[in-house]
mmCIF file of C-alpha atoms in Angstrom:
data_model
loop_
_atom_site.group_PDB
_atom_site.id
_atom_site.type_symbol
_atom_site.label_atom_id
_atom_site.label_comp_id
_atom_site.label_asym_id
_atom_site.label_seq_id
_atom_site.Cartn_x
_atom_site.Cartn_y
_atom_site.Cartn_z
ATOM 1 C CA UNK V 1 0.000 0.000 0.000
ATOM 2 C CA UNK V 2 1.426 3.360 -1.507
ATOM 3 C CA UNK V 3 0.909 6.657 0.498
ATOM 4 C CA UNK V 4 2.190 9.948 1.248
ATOM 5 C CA UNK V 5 4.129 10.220 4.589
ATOM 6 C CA UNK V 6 2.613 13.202 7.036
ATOM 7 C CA UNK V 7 5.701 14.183 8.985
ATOM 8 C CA UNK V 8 3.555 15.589 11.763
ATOM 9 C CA UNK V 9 2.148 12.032 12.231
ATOM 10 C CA UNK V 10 4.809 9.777 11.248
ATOM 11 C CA UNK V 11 4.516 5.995 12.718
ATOM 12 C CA UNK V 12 8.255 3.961 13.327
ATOM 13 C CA UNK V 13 8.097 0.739 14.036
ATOM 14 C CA UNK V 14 11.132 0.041 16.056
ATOM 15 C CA UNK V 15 12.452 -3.748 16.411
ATOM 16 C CA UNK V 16 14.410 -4.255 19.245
ATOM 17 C CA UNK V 17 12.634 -1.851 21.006
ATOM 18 C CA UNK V 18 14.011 -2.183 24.321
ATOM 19 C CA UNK V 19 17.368 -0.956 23.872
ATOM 20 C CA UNK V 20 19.364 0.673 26.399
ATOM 21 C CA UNK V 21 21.500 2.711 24.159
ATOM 22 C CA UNK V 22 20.324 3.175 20.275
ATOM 23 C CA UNK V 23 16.708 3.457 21.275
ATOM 24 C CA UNK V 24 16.931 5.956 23.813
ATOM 25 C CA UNK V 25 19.445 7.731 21.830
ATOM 26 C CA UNK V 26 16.951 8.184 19.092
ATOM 27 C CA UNK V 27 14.424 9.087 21.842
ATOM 28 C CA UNK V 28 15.952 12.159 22.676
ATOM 29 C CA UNK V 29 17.165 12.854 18.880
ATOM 30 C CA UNK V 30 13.361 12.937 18.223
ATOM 31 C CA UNK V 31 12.346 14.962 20.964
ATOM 32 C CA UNK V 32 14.637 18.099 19.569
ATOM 33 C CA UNK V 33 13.609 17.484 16.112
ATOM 34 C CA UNK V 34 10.904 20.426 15.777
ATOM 35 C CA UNK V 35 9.825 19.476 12.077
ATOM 36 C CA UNK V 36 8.734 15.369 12.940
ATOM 37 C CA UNK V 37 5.751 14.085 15.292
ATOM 38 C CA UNK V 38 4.277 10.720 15.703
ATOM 39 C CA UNK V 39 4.335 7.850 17.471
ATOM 40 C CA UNK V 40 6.780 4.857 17.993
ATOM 41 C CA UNK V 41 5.689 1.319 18.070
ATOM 42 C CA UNK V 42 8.436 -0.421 20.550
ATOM 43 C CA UNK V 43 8.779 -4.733 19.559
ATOM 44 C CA UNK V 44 10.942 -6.587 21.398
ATOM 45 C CA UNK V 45 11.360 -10.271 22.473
ATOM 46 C CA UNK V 46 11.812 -9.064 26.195
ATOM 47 C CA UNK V 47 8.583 -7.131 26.607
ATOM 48 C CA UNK V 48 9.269 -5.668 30.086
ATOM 49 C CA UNK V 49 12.910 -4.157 28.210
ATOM 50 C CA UNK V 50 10.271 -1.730 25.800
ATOM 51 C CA UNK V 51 7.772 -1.271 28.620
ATOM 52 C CA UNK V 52 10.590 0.225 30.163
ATOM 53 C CA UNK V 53 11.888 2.589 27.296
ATOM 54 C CA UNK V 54 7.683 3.260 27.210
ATOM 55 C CA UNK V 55 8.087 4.998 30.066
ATOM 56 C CA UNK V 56 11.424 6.549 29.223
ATOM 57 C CA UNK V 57 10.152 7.643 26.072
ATOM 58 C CA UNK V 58 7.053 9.408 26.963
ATOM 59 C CA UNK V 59 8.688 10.860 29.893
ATOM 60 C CA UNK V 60 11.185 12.605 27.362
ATOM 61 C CA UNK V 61 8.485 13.746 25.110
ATOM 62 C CA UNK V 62 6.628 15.670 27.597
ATOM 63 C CA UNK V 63 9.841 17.242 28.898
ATOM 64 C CA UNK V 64 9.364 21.315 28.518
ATOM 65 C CA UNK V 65 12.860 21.177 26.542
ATOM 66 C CA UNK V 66 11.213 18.479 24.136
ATOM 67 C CA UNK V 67 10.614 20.219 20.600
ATOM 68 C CA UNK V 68 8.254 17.648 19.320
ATOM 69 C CA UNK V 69 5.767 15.241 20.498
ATOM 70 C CA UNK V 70 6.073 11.403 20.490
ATOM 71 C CA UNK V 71 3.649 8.603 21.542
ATOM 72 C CA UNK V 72 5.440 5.615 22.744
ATOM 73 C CA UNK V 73 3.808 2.363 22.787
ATOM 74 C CA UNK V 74 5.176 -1.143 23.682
ATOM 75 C CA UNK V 75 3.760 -3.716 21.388
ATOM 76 C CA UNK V 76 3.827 -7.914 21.889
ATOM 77 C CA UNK V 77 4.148 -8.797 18.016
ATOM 78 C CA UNK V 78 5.888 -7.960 15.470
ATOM 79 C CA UNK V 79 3.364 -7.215 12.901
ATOM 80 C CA UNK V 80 1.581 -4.789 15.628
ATOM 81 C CA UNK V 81 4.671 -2.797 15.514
ATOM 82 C CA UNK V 82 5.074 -2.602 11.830
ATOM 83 C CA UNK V 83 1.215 -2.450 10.405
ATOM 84 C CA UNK V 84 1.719 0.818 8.223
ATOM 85 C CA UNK V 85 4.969 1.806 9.653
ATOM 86 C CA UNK V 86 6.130 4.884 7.457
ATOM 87 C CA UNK V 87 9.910 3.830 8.956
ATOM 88 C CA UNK V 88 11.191 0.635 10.409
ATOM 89 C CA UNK V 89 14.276 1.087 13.074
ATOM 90 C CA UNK V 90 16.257 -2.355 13.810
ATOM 91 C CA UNK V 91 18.582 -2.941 15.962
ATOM 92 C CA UNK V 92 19.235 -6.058 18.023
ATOM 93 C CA UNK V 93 21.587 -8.558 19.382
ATOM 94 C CA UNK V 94 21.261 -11.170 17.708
ATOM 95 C CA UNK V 95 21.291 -14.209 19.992
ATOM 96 C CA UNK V 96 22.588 -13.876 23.793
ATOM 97 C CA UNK V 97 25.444 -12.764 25.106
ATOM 98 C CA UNK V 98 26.651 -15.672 26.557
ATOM 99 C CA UNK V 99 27.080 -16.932 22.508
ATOM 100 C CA UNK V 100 29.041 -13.892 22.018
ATOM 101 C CA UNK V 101 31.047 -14.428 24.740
ATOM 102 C CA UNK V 102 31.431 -17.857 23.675
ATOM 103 C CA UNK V 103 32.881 -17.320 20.197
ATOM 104 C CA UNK V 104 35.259 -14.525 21.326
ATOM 105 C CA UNK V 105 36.397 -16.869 23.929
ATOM 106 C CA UNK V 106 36.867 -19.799 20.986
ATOM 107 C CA UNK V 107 38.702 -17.498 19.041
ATOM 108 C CA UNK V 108 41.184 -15.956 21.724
ATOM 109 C CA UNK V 109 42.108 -19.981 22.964
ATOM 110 C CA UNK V 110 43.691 -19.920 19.414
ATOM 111 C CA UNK V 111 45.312 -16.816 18.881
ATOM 112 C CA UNK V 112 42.794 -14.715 17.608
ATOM 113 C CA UNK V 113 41.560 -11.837 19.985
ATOM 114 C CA UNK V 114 38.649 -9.727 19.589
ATOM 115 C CA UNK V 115 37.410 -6.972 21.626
ATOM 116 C CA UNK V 116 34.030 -7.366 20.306
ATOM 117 C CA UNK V 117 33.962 -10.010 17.317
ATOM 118 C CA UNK V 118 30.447 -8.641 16.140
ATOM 119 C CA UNK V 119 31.677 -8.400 12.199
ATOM 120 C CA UNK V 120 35.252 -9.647 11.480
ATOM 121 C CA UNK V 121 36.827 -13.221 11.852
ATOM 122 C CA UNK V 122 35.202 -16.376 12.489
ATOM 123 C CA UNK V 123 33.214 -14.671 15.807
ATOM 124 C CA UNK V 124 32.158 -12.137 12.935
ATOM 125 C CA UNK V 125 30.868 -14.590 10.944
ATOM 126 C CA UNK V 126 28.961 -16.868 13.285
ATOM 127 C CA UNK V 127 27.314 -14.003 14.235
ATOM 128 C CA UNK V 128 26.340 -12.671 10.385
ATOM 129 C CA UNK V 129 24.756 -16.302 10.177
ATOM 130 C CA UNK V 130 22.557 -16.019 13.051
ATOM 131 C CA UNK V 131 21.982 -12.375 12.063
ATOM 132 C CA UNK V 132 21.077 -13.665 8.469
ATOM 133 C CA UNK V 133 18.300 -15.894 9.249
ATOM 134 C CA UNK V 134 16.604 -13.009 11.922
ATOM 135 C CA UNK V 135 16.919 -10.512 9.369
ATOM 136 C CA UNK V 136 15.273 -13.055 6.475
ATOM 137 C CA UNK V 137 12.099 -13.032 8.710
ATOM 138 C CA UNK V 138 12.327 -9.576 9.222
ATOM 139 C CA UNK V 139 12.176 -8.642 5.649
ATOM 140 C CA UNK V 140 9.149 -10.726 5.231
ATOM 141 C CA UNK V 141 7.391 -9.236 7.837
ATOM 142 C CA UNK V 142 7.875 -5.796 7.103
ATOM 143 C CA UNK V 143 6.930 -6.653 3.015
ATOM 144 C CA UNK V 144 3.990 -7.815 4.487
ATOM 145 C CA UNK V 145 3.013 -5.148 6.522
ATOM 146 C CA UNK V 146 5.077 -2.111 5.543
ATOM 147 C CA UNK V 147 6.441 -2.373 2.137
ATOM 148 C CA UNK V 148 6.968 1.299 1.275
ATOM 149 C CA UNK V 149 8.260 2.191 4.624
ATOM 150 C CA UNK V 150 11.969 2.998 4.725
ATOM 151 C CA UNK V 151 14.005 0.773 6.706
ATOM 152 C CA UNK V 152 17.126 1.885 9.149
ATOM 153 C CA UNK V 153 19.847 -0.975 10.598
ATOM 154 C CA UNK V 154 21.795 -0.222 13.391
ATOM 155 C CA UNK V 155 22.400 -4.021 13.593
ATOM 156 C CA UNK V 156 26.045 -5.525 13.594
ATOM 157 C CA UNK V 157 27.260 -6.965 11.445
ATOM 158 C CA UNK V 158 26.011 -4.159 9.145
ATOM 159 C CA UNK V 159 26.627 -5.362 5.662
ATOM 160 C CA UNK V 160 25.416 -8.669 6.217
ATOM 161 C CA UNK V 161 22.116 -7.691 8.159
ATOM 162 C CA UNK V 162 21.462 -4.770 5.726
ATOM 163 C CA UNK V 163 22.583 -6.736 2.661
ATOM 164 C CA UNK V 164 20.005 -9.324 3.977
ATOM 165 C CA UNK V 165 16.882 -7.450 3.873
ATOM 166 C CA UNK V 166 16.994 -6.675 0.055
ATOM 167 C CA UNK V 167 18.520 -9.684 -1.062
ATOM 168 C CA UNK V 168 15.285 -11.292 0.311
ATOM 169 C CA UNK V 169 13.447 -8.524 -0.587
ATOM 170 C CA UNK V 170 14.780 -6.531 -3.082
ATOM 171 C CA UNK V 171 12.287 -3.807 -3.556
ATOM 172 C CA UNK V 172 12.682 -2.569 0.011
ATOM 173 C CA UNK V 173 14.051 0.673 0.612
ATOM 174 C CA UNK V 174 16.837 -0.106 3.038
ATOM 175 C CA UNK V 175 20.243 1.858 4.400
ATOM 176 C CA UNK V 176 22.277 1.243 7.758
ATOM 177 C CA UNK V 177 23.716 3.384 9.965
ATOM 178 C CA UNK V 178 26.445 3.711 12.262
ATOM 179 C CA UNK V 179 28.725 6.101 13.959
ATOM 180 C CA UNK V 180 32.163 4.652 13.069
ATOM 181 C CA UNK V 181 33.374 7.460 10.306
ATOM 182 C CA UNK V 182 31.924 9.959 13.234
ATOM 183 C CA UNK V 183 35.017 8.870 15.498
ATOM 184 C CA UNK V 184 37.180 9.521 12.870
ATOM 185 C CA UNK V 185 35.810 12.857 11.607
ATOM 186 C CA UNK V 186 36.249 14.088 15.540
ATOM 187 C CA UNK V 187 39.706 12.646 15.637
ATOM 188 C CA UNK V 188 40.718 15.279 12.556
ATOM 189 C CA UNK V 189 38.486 17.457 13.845
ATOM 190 C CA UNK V 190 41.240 17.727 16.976
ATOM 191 C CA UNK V 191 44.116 17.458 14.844
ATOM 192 C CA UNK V 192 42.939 20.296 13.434
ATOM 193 C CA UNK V 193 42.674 22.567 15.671
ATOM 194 C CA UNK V 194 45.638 21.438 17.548
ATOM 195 C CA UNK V 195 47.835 22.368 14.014
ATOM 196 C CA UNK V 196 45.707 25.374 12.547
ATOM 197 C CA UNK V 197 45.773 27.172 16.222
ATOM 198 C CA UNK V 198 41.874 27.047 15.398
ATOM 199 C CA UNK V 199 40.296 28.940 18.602
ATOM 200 C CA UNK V 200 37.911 25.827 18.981
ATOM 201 C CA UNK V 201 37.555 22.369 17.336
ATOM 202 C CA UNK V 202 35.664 22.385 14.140
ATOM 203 C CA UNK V 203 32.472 20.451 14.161
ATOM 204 C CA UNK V 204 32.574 16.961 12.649
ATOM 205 C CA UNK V 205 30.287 18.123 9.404
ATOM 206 C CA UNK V 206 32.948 20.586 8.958
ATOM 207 C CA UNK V 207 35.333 17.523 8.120
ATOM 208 C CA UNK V 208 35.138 16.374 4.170
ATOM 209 C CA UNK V 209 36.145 12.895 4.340
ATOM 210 C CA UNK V 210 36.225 10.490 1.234
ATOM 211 C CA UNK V 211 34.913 7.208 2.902
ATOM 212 C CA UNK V 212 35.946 3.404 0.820
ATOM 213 C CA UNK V 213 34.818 -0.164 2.283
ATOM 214 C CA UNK V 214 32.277 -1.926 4.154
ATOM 215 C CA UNK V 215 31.338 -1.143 8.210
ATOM 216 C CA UNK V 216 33.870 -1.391 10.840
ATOM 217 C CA UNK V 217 36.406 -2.104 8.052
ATOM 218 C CA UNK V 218 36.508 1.252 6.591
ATOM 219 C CA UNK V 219 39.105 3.566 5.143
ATOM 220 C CA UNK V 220 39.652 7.311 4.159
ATOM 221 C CA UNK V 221 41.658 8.266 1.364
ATOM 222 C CA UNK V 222 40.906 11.668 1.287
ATOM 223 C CA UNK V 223 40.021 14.541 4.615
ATOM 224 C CA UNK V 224 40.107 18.081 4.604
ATOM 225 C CA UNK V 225 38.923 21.030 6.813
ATOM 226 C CA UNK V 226 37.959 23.773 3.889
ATOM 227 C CA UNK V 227 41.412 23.205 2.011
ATOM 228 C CA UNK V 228 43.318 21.699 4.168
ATOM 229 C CA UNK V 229 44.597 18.203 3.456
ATOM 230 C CA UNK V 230 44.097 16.505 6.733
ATOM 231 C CA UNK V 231 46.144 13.158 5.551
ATOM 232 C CA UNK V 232 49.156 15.331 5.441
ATOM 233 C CA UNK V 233 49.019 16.747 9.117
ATOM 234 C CA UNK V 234 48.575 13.239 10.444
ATOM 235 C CA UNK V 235 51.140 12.142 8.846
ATOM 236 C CA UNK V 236 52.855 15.111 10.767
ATOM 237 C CA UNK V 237 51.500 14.164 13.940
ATOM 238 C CA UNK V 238 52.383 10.462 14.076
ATOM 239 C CA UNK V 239 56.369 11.568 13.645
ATOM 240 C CA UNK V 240 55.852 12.920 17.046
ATOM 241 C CA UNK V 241 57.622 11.014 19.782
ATOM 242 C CA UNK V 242 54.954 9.007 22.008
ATOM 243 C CA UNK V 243 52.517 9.530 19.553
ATOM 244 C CA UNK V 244 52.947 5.583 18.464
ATOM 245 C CA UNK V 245 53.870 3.546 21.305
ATOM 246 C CA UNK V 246 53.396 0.222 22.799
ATOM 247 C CA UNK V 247 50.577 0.525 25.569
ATOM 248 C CA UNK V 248 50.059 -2.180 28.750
ATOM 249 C CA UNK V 249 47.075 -3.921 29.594
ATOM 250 C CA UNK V 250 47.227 -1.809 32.673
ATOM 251 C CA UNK V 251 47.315 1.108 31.286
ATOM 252 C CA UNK V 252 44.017 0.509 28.787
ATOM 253 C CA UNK V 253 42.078 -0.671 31.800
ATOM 254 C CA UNK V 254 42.874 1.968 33.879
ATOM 255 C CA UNK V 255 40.783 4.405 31.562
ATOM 256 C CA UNK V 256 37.539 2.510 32.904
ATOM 257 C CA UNK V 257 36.254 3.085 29.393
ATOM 258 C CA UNK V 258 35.392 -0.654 27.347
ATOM 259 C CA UNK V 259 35.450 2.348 24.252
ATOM 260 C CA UNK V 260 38.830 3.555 24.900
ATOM 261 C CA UNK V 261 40.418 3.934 22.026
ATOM 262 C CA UNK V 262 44.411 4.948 22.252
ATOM 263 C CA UNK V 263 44.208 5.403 18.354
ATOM 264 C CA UNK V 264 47.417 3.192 17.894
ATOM 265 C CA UNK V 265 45.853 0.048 15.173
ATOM 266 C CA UNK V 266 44.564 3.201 12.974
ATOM 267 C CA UNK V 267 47.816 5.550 13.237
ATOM 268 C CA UNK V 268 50.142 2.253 12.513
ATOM 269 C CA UNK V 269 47.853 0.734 9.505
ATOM 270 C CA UNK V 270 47.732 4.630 8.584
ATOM 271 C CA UNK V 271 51.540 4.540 8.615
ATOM 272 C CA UNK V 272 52.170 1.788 6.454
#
């Protein structure tokens, strides 16, 4: 069914709807978006998890900062959530996190170490199978209930889940998101300023970057800042003593941070 989307009452139909970080992210990213209102179907195989960012996300909605209006509503089925979506949100994990931990651990007894092993090596690619046959069913579902709506994937791994959708489906209107290139863009963003004697770090859209390859495997063969080549003062910066170093266990843990990032993988595959 074919119709026009009203973007003051837009429905999402958001699978995996009790997340604890992309979901509420998007909760407040909605409530300061002054031009979109609607409601937000919330599906997830633990109910109580959405019942919970229910809550959450009506609370933010009625917040006196909150520049929109959003109805939150936690739904049992799948096809609930998705009946006449105008835009589907995924993302899951798929299967538990004792599996996870499982094939990470497989993988480190021979060698092979992953910090999170959700899209590379063989913990990468049990996890694109299982991810595979969820994201099947989800295509079906959403051609059966949604077929013009368009369709976001936070999911990891991001290729394969995204890929999946219109390889069963081809005539859905599908794209995936994620906030790797953002880390980088900030990264430049500091070198930047730190080289130009810019009095403040430019903002990350302010960074043109020319992006090659597939999610969490990406690289950048081109940055500026207006006509700056950025490439060129990195490879400045990484001369600098200390700048590419070996770093302890200790001293990586001590940052309390599972997303500390000391930059060194990047700078040295940059390097060669």
């Amino acid at each position: 069914m074919s119709r026009n989307m009203d973007p003051s009452n837009l429905k999402i139909a958001y699978i995996g709807g009790g997340s604890r970080m992309w979901a509420r992210t998007l909760m407040t990213d909605l409530a300061l978006e002054p031009d979109l209102s609607g409601r937000i179907e919330l599906y997830d195989i633990d109910f109580q998890a959405a019942k919970t960012n229910e809550t959450l996300g009506n609370w933010i909605s009625a917040r006196p900062e909150a520049r929109s209006h959003w109805q939150y509503t936690a739904v049992e089925t799948l096809p609930q959530a998705l009946q006449d979506a105008d835009f589907v949100i995924i993302s899951i994990q798929p299967g538990p996190f004792a599996t996870m931990a499982h094939e990470i651990a497989v993988a480190e007894k021979y060698g092979m170490y992953f910090p999170v092993g959700d899209t590379a090596g063989v913990p990468g690619l049990m996890r694109g199978l299982r991810s595979a046959i969820t994201f099947a069913g989800f295509a079906q579902e959403i051609a059966a209930h949604c077929p013009d709506a368009w369709v976001i994937n936070y999911t990891n791994p991001m290729t394969i889940c995204t890929r999946t959708l219109t390889k069963v489906v081809p005539e859905l209107k599908v794209f995936g998101c994620c906030h790797e290139v953002f880390g980088t863009q900030h990264i430049l963003a500091e070198l930047a300023q730190s080289y130009l004697d810019l009095p403040a770090k430019p903002g990350r859209d302010e960074i043109r970057v020319n992006v090659l390859g597939i999610n969490h495997f990406t690289w950048i063969d081109a940055a500026h800042y207006r006509r700056v080549d950025l490439l060129e003062l990195l490879r400045e910066h990484i001369q600098k003593p200390g700048v590419l170093r070996p770093y302890t266990r200790q001293e990586v843990e001590a940052q309390n941070n599972y997303f500390y990032d000391a930059r060194q993988i990047k700078f040295e595959l940059f390097k060669r």
